[in-house]
Each structure stands twice: as C-alpha cells, then as structure tokens.
Coordinates of C-alpha atoms and ligand atoms in Angstrom, one line a residue:
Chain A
X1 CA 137.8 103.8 75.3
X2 CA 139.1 107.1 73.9
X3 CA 135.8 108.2 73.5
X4 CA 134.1 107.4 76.9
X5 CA 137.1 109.5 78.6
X6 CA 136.6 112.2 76.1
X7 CA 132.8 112.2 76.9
X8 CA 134.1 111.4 80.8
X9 CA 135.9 114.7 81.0
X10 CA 134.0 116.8 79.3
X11 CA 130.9 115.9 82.0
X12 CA 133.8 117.0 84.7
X13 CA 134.5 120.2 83.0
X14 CA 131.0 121.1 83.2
X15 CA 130.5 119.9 86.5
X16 CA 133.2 121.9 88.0
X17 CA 132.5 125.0 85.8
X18 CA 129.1 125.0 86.8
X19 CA 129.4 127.1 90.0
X20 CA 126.3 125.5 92.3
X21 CA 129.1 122.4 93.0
X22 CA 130.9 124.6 95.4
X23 CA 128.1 125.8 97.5
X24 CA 127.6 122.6 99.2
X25 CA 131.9 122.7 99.7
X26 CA 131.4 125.5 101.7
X27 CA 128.2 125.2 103.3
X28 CA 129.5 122.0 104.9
X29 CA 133.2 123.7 105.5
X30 CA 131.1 126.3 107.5
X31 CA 128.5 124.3 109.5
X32 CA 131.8 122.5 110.7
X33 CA 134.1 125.4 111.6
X34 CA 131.1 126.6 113.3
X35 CA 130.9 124.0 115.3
X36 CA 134.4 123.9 116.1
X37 CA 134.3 127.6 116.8
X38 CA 131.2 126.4 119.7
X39 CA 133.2 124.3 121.1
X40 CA 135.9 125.3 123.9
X41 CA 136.9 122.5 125.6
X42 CA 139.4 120.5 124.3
X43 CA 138.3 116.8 125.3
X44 CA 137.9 113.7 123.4
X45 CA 134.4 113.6 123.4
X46 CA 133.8 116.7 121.6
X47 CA 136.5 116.0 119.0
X48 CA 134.5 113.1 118.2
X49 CA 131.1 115.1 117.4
X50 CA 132.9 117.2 115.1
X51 CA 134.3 114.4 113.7
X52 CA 130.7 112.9 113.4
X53 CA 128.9 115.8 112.6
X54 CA 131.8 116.6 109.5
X55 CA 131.1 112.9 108.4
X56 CA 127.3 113.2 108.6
X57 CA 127.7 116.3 106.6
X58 CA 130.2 114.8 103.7
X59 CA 127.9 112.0 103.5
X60 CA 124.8 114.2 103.1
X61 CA 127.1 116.3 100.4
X62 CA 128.0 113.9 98.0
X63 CA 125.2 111.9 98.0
X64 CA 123.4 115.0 96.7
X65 CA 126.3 116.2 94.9
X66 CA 126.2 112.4 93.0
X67 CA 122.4 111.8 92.4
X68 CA 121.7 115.6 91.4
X69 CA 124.7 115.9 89.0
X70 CA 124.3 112.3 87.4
X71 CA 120.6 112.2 87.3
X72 CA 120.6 115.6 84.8
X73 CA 123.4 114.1 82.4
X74 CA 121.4 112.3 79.8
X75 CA 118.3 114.2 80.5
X76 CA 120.1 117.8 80.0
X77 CA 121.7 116.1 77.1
X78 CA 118.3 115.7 75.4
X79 CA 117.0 119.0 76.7
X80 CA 119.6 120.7 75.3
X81 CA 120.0 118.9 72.0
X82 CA 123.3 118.6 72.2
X83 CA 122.7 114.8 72.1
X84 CA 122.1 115.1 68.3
X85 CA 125.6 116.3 67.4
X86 CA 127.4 114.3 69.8
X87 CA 125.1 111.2 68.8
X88 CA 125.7 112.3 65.0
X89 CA 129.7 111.5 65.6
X90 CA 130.6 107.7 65.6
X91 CA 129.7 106.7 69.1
X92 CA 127.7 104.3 70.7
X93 CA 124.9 105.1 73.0
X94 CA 126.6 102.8 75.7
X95 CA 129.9 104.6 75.3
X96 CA 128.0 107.9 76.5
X97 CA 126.4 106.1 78.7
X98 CA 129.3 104.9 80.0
X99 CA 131.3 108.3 79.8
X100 CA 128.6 109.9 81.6
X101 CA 128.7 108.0 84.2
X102 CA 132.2 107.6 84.6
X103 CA 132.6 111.4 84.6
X104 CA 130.2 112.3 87.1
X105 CA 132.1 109.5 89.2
X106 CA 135.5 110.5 89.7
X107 CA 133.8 114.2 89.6
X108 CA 132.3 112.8 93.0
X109 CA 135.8 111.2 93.4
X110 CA 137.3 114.6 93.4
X111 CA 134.8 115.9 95.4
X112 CA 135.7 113.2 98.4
X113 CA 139.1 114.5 98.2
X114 CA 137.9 117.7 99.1
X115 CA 136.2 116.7 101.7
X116 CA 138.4 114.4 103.4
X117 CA 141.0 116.6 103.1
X118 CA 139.4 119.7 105.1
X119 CA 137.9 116.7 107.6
X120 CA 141.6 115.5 108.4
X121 CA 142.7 119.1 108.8
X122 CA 139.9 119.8 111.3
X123 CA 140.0 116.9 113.1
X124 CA 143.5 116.5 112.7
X125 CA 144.7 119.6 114.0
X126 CA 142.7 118.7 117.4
X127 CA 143.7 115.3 118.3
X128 CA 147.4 115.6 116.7
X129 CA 146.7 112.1 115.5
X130 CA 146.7 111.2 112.0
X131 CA 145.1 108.0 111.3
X132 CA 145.5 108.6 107.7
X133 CA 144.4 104.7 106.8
X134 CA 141.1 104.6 108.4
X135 CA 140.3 108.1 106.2
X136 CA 141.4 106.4 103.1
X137 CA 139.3 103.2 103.8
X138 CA 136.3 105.0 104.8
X139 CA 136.6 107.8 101.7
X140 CA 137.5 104.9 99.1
X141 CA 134.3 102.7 100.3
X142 CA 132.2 106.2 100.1
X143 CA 133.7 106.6 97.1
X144 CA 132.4 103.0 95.5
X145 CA 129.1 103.5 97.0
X146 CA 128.4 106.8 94.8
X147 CA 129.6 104.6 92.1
X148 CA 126.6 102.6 92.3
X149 CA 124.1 105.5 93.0
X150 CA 125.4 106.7 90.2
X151 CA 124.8 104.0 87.7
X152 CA 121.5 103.8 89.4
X153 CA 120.8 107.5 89.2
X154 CA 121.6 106.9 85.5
X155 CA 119.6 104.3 84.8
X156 CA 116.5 106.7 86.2
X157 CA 117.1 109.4 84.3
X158 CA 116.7 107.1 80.9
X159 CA 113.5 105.3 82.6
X160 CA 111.9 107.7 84.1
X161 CA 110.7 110.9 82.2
X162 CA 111.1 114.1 84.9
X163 CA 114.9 114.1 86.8
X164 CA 113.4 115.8 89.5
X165 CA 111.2 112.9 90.2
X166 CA 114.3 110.0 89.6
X167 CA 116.5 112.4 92.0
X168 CA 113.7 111.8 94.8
X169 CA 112.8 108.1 94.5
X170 CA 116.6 108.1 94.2
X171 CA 116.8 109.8 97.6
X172 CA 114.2 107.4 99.4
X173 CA 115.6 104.5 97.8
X174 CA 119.5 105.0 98.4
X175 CA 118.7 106.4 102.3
X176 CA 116.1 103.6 102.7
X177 CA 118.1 100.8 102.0
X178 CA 121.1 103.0 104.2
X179 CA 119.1 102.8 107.6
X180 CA 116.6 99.8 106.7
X181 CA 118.6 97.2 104.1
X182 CA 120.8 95.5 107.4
X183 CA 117.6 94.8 109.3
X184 CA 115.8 93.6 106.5
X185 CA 116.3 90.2 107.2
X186 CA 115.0 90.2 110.5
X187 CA 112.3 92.0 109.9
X188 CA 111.2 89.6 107.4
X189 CA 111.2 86.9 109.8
X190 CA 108.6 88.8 112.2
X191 CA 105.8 89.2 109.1
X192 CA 103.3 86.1 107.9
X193 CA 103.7 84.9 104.6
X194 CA 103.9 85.9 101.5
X195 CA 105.0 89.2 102.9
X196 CA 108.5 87.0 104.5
X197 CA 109.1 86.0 101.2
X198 CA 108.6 89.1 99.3
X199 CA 111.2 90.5 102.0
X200 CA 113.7 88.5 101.6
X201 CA 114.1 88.2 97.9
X202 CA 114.2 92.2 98.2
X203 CA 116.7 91.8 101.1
X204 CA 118.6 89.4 98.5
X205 CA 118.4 91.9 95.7
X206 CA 119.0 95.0 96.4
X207 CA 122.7 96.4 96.6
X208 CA 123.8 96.5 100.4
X209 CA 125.0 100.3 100.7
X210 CA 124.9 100.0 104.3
X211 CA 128.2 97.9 104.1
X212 CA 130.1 101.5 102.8
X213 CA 129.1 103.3 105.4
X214 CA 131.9 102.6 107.7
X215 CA 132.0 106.3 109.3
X216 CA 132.6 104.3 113.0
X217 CA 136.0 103.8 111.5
X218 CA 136.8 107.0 111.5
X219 CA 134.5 108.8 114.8
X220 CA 135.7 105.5 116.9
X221 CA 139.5 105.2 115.6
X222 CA 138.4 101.4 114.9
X223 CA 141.0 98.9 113.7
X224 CA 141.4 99.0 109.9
X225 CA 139.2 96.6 108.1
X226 CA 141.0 94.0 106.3
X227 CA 141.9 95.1 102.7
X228 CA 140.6 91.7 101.0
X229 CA 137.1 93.2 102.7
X230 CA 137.5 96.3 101.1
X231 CA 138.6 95.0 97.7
X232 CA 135.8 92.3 98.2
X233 CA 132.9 95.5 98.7
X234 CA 134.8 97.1 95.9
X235 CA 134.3 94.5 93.8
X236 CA 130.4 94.0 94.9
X237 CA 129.9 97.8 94.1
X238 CA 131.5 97.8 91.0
X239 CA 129.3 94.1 89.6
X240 CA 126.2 96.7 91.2
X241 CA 126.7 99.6 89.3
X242 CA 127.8 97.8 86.2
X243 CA 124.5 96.2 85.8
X244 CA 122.6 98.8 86.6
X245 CA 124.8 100.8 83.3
X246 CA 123.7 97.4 81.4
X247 CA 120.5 98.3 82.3
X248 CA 120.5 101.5 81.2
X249 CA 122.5 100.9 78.2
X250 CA 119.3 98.2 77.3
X251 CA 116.2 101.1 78.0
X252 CA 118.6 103.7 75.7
X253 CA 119.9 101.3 73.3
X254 CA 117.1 101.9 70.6
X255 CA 115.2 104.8 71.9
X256 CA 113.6 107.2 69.7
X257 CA 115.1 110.5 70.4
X258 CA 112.8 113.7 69.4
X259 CA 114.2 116.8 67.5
Chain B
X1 CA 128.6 106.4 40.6
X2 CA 128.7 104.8 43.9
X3 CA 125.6 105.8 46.3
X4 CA 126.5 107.8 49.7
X5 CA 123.5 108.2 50.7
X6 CA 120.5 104.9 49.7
X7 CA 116.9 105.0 51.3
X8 CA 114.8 102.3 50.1
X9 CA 110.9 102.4 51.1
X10 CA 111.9 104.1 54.4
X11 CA 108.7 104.4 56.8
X12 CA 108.4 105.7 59.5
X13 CA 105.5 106.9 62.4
X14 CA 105.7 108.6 65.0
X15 CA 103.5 106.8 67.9
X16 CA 102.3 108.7 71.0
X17 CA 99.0 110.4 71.4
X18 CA 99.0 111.8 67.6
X19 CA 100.2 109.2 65.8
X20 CA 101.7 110.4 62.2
X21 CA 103.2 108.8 59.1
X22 CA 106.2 111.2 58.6
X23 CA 107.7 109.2 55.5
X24 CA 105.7 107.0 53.7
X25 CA 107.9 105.0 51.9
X26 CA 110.5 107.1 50.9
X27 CA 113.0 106.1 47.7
X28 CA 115.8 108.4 47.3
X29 CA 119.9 108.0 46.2
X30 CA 122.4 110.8 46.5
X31 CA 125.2 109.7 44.6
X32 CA 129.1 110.6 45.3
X33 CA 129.8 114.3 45.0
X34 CA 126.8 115.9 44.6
X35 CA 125.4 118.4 46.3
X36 CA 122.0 117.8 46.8
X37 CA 119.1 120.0 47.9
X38 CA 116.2 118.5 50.1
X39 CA 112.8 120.6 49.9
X40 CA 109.8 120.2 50.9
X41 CA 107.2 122.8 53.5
X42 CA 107.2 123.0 57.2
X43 CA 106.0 118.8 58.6
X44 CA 107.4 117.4 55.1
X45 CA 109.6 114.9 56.8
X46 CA 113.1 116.6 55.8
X47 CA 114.5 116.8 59.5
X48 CA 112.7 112.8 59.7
X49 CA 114.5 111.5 57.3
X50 CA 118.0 112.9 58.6
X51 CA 117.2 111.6 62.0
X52 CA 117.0 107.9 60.6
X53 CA 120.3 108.6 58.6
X54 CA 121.7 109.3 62.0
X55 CA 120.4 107.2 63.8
X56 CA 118.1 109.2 65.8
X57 CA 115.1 107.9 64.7
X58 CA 114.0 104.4 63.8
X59 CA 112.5 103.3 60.7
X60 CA 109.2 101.4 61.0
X61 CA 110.1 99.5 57.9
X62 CA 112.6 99.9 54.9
X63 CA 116.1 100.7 54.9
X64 CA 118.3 103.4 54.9
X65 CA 122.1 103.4 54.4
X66 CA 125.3 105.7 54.5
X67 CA 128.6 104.3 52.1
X68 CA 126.6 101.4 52.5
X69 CA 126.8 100.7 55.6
X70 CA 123.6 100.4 58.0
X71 CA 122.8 103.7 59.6
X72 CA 121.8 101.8 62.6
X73 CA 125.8 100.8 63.2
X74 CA 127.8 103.7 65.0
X75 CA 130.7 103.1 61.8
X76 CA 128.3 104.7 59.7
X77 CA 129.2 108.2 60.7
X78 CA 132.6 108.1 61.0
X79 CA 132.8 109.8 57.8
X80 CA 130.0 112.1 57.9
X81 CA 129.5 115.9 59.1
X82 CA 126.2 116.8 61.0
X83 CA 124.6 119.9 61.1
X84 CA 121.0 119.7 63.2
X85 CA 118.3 121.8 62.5
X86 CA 118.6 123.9 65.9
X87 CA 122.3 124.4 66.7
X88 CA 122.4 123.9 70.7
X89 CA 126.1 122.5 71.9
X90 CA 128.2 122.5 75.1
X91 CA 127.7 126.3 76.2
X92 CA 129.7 126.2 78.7
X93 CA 133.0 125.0 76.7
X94 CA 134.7 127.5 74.1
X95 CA 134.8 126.6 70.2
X96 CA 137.9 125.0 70.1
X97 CA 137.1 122.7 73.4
X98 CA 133.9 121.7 71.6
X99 CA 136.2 121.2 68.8
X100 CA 138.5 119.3 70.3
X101 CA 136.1 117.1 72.5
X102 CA 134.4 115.9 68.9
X103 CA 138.2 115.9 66.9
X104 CA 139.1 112.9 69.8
X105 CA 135.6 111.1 69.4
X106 CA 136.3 110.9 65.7
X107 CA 139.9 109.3 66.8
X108 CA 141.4 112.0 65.0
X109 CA 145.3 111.6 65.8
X110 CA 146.6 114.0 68.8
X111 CA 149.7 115.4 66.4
X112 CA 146.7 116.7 63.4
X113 CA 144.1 117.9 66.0
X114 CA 145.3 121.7 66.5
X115 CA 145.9 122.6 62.8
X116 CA 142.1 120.2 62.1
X117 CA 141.1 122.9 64.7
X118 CA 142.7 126.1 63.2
X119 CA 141.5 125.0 60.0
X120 CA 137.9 124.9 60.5
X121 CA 137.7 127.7 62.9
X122 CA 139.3 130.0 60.1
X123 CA 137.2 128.5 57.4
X124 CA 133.3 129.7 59.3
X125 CA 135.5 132.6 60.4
X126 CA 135.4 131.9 63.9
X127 CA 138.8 132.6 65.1
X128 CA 138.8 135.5 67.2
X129 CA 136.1 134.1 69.2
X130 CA 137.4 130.5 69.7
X131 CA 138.4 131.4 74.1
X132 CA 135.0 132.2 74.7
X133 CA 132.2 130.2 76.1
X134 CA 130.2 129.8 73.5
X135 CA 126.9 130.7 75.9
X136 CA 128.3 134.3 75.0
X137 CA 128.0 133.7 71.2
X138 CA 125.0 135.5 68.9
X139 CA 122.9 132.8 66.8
X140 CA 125.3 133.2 63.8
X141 CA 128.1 132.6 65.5
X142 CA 126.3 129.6 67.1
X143 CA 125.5 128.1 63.6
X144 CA 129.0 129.1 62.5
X145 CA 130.3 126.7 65.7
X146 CA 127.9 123.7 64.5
X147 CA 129.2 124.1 60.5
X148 CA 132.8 124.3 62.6
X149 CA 131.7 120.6 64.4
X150 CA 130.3 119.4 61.0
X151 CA 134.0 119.7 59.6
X152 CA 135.9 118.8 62.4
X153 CA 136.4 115.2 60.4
X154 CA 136.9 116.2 57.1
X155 CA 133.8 114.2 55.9
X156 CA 133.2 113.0 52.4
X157 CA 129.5 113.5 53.5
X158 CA 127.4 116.4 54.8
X159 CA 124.2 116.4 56.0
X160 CA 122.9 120.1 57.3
X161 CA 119.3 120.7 58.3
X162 CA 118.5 124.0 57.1
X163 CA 122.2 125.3 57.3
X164 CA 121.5 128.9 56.9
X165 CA 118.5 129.3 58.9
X166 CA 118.7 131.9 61.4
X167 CA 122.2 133.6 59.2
X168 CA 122.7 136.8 58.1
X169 CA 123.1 138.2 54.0
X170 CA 126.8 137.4 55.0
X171 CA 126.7 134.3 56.9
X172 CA 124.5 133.5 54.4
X173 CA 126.9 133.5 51.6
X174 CA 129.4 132.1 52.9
X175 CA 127.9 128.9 54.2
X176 CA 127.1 128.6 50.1
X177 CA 130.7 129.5 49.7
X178 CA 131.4 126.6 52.1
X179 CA 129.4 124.2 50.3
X180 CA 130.6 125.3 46.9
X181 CA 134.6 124.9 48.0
X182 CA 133.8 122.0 49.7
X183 CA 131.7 120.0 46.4
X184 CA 134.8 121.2 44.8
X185 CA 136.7 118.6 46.6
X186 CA 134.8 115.9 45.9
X187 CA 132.6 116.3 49.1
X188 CA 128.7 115.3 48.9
X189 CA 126.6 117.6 50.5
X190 CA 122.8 116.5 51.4
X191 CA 121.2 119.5 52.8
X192 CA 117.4 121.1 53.4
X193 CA 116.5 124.6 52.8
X194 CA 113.6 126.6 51.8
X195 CA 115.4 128.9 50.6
X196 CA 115.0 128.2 46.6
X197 CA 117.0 130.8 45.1
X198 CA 120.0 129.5 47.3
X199 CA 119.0 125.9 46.6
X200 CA 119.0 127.0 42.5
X201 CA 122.7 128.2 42.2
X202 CA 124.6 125.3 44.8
X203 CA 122.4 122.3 43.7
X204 CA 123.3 119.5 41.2
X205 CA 119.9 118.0 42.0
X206 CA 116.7 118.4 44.2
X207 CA 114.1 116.2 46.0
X208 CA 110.6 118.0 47.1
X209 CA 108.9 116.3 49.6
X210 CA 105.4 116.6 50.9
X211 CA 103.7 115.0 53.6
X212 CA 106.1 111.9 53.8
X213 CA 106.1 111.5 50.2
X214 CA 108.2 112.5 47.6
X215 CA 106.7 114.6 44.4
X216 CA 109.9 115.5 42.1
X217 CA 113.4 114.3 42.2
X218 CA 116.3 115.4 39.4
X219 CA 118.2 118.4 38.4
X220 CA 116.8 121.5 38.7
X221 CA 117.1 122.8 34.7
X222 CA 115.7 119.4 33.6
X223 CA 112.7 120.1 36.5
X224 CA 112.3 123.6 35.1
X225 CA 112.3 122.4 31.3
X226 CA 110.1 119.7 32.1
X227 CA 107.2 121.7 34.1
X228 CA 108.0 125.2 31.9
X229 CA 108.4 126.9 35.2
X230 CA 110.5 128.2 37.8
X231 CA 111.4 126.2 40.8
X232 CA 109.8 128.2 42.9
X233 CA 106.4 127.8 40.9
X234 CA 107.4 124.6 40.5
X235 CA 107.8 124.0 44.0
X236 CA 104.5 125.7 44.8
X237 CA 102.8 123.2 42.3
X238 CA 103.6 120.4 43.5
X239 CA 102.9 121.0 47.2
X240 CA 99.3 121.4 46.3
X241 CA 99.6 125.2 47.0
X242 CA 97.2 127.3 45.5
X243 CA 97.2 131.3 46.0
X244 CA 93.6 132.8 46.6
X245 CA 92.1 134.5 43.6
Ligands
ATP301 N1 108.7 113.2 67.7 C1 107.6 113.4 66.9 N2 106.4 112.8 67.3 C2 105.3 112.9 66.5 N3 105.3 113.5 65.3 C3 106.4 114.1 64.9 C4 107.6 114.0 65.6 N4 108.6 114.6 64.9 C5 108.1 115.0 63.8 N5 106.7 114.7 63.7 C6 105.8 115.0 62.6 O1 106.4 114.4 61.5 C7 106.1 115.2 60.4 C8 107.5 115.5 59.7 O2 108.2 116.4 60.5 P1 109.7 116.9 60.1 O3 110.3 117.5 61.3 O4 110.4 115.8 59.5 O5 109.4 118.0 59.0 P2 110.4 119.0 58.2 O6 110.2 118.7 56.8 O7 111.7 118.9 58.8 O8 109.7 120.4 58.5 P3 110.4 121.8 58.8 O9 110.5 122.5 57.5 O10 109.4 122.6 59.6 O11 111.7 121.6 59.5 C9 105.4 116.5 60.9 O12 104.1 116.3 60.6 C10 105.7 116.4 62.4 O13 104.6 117.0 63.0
MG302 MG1 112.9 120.2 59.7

C-alpha cells in the first residue's frame, strides 16, 4: 500500500507542477466573474444562471482536467522510460496501476475543492445563503464520477496505442452516456429487434454517470438527497471504476514493454 | 558459490512486423561477487537479456532467475540496483525527491531514508545539485542521478546497461571507482559495455555475445591465454569481424 501512495503522490506532484492545470482554474474563474460583472440586477433568476453557467463550466473543467491528465500517465510513463527504473524496483504492475490512478483522482479531488470553493464564494456572496450540504453532495458525487472516468481513461491508455485517440473516444463515450444513458431504455423500446436487445444489454452495462450529475441540486436549492443514496452511487462508482482498474491491470499484466 | 544471476536456454523473439530472435538460447551464471562484464556489438541482445531479468521482457521459452527467485515475481528485485541503458527519470522532481520516491518503494524505513539519501548522492557526487529539477541537469549528471537510483537500496546486485555511456574521462572513472568499492563489499555487479579497456581492469569475468548467442564466456587472462590475443582482438574474432585488406 506504501508503494501505490508513493507512486499516488508523486503523479500529484507532477500534476500540480505541471503549469497547464491552472489554465483551466482561471479560465473558468474568469468566464464566471465575467458574467457576474454583466450582470446588474440583483434577482433570483440571474443568480441562478451564474450558478448554472459556474456548474456547467466546473463540470466541463474536470472532466478534461481527469481524462487528459489520467489518460497520459502510463502512456508518458513508457514514453519517457521512466517506466523501466520504476518497473526495475520491487513493484507490481497493478500497484502502479493502481497509484496512478489513485493519484490523478484525488489530484481531481483537489481540483473540485477549488472549484467549489470559488462557486460558493460567487454564488454565495449574492444570495447570502449558504447551502453548504447540497455543494458537498453535489461535489462529492462529481467527485466519484471522475473516479470512474478515470479508471476508464486508464484502462484506454493501456489498450489503445495513441492517448490522443483514448482522450476522444473517452470524451464521446463519458458525454454520450451523460445526455443519452437515462433514455436509453426507452429508446430501446421504440426500435425492432435485435436492435431492442442490443440496447438494452448496453443500457444494462454501461456505468450510469448521469446519476452524478445532480447540478439541479445546487441551481434549484433542491432538498438534500438521502445519504444512503449517495453512499449507495458511491459505492456503484467505486465497484465501476474498480473493474475497469481489473481490466487494466489484466491488458498490462504481462505486456512486453520496448526499450 | 551460490548463483545471483542463472539463465537457462533463455529465448526470446520479438514479434511484430520484423520478427527477430534476440537470444537464442542463452546459458549464462554470474555467481556471488563478481563483477561481471557483458559484451557483445550493437543488436547482440545485451539490453534483451536485462529486460527479461527485470521483467520487462518475456521469455519465449527457458528460464531466467535472480537469488533464485523467478524474475517474473516483483520479490525478485527487491535486492537489485537497475541502471537502463537510456537514463530518462521524473524531470520534473529534484534528485533527492526521485530518491526518496524509490527509497519508500523499496520499504526502506522512514528513520534510514535521509542519510540512504546523503549517502548516495555524495557517492556519484551529486550533492550540490540535489534541489534542482533534474530537467535542468547535463547528461552526466543525469547518468550520475540513475547510478544514484541504482544504489538507493543498497543492493547485493547490479545490473547497469552501458553505465558509462554518454560520461566524461571523469565520470568515467569514477563509475569504475564505484564498481570497484562497491565489488569490494561483496556486491555483484552484471554490467554491458563496449568499452574493453574499462571492461579489462573491473572484470572478474566476461560473456561476448553475438546475435542472440553467446561465443566466449570466462576470465579475461584465461580468454587471452587461450586465444594468444588481446581482448579486444579477441573480441573482434569472435564477432565474425574482419578489417578490409
Ligand atoms: N522491441 C523490439 N522489437 C523488435 N526487435 C527488437 C526489439 N528490441 C530489440 N530488438 C532486436 O533484438 C536484437 C537485440 O537487441 P538488444 O537491444 O538486446 O541489443 P544490444 O546488445 O543491447 O545492442 P546495443 O549495444 O546497441 O545496445 C536487435 O537485433 C534488435 O534489433
Ligand atoms: Mg543495449
């Protein structure tokens, strides 16, 4: 375990080191105190653009911030060679798998804090409410859905060759099943077969991310969702991204790796 | 004396577009605290054969082991120092961050880290540079950082892949200095060079390869009394290599 949270912090020390992470902070830090800036009236309404706007844009953020920075671990590893030292030392190829991953999620972790923080400041400082709760329950299911895009994005870096093609399919896969993966089910039920079939077992399959996305929450000041529903999703995310890691850990396992 | 390092009719080929037989059965023992010189010309299958002892490669067929143990189990190198051929590590961590990341995967205790770390970093002479990034490091002081790593450990083996490569007269001398101090403590020391003046004064005992296979194996004076030549003719011999007229 020592040796996953060694690997685990060194990914975060290069993440944050790296200076491109920031850029996105304070792209999305300006788009939105631009748009507070354009605003002038002070009515509910607009408070709750901003708020959906600012969510929009943290979603957009870490969702790049995860797939880009956890699709180029093991890849840049290889690149780079410095797979063949760390490799050389007693580890397992699940442990850096595992350390990888688990760095470039509470990297993403951090990131959220960030983000939430500066949204409950904006938004905050307008409404004079603070329903600190809802943040935390929408932030913390964000948060377990970048875990599994993460082990997802991992798992495509190790099967397929170029990151910059795994980041996109990564992209259309993770948004597709975002906007599409709720509706799946009826839309199966308007096609013929096979094509109902085929539909469904997908709709049974793949990992619900929709259910994280509980940004109404937040924009609508909705009533908190019950906490064995959040620990429940939490617990569906983490079986997700786990197998996805076994997965990973399978198409690594006994790879060849070229000097 | 007991065998570090035993390969046994290792095989291996590389598949792909141009398949190749880098090793074609491959015998070889390096026993306990030796220091032991591996040879052969560019594509011999010296950097192949350290890649299976770390695990890096797979053998199509035979076996290869480290203190006995399988190199295909991660225990294997617990005990061993790695140098690769191309030094590339972390570039954006300073020497002793690189040193310390490796000191914790080795499960080196937290109290003996920092003086592990001070040690090494004196011994490639790398102390005044240990707070910077090692991106801003020349390729000396690069290959000084991965002999650094190699030590971190304290390793009764060490395998280096062309360990001077890319040094200067200096660095040159001292990574023999390194090898000589550490044989003197009972280290074993599997290395591959083609430098064969080097390989003359640190070596107990050589192994020339050629195209997967290998052509002479023992101490260099019995080599030399045996072929009435100098290792480097010797060398040139057996490679096939013949100088135009
Ligand atoms: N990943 C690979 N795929 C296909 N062939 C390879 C691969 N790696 C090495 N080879 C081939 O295997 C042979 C042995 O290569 P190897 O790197 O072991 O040689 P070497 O003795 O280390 O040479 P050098 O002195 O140049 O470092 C060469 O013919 C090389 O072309
Ligand atoms: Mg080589």
């Amino acid at each position: 375990m020592n040796t996953v949270f060694a690997i685990a912090s060194v990914t975060i020390k290069e993440l944050y080191r790296r200076k491109d992470f920031y850029v996105l902070f304070v792209l999305s830090a300006l788009i939105t105190l631009m748009a507070e800036a354009g605003t002038f009236f002070h009515d509910d309404k607009i408070v709750r653009y901003l708020k959906e706007l600012c969510l929009l844009l943290i979603w957009i953020s870490a969702l790049v911030i995860a797939v880009t920075t956890a699709a180029r671990q093991i890849p840049a590893e290889r690149e780079q060679r410095t797979i063949f030292p760390l490799l050389a030392k007693p580890v397992t190829r699940g442990q850096v798998i595992a350390g990888k991953s688990l760095g470039c999620w509470l990297a993403a972790g951090l990131a959220l804090v960030v983000f939430y923080l500066f949204l409950i400041a904006v938004c905050g400082s307008r409404e004079h409410a603070w329903p600190l709760l809802n943040y935390l329950q929408a932030a913390w299911l964000q948060w377990m859905f970048l875990g599994v895009v993460i082990a997802m994005a991992v798992l495509g870096s190790i099967v397929f060759a170029a990151p910059s093609s795994n980041a996109t399919i990564l992209f259309v896969v993770v948004i597709g099943i975002l906007l599409l993966g709720g509706h799946l089910n009826q839309v199966a039920l308007e096609r013929p077969e096979p094509m109902r079939s085929v539909l469904y077992a997908i709709y049974f399959i793949i990992p619900h991310l929709e259910w994280f996305d509980v940004r109404a929450l937040v924009i609508h000041d909705q009533s908190l969702i019950a906490w064995w529903a959040v620990a429940a999703a939490s617990a569906y995310a983490i079986v997700y991204a786990v197998l996805f890691l076994f997965a990973a850990w399978l198409a690594f396992r006994r790879k060849a790796l070229n000097t | 004396m007991a065998a570090i390092i035993q390969i046994n009719k290792l095989r291996v080929e590389y598949g792909g577009a141009m398949p190749k037989v880098a090793l074609k059965g491959l015998d070889l023992t390096v026993n306990a605290g030796e220091v032991f010189g591996y040879l052969g010309p560019n594509g011999a299958g010296k950097t192949t054969t350290m890649n299976v002892l770390l695990g890096f490669a797979n053998a199509t067929s035979g076996m290869a082991q480290l203190f006995g143990v399988d190199v295909r189990q991660p225990i294997a190198r617990q005990r061993i120092g790695y140098l690769p051929e191309l030094t590339y590590y972390y570039k954006f961590l300073t020497a002793e961050e690189i040193l310390r990341f490796y000191a914790k995967i080795f499960g080196i205790a937290k109290s003996a880290i920092e003086s592990r770390i001070d040690a090494v970093l004196k011994l490639v002479e790398l102390d005044h540079a240990r707070k910077r990034q090692i991106k801003t490091y020349s390729k000396g002081m690069q290959q000084r950082v991965g002999l650094a790593q190699a030590l971190i450990n304290n390793p009764d083996l060490l395998i280096l892949d062309e360990p001077t490569s890319g040094l200067d007269p200096i660095g040159r001398m001292q990574v023999r200095a390194i090898i000589q101090r550490l044989k003197g403590e009972g280290k074993t020391v599997f290395f591959s060079s083609h430098e064969l003046g080097e390989v003359e004064t640190v070596c107990d005992r050589v192994a020339i390869m050629c195209e997967g296979e290998l052509k002479a194996e023992g101490k260099v004076a019995d080599l030399m009394r045996e072929h009435g030549a100098s290792l480097e003719q010797i060398f040139l011999k057996l490679i096939g290599y013949r100088a135009a007229a």
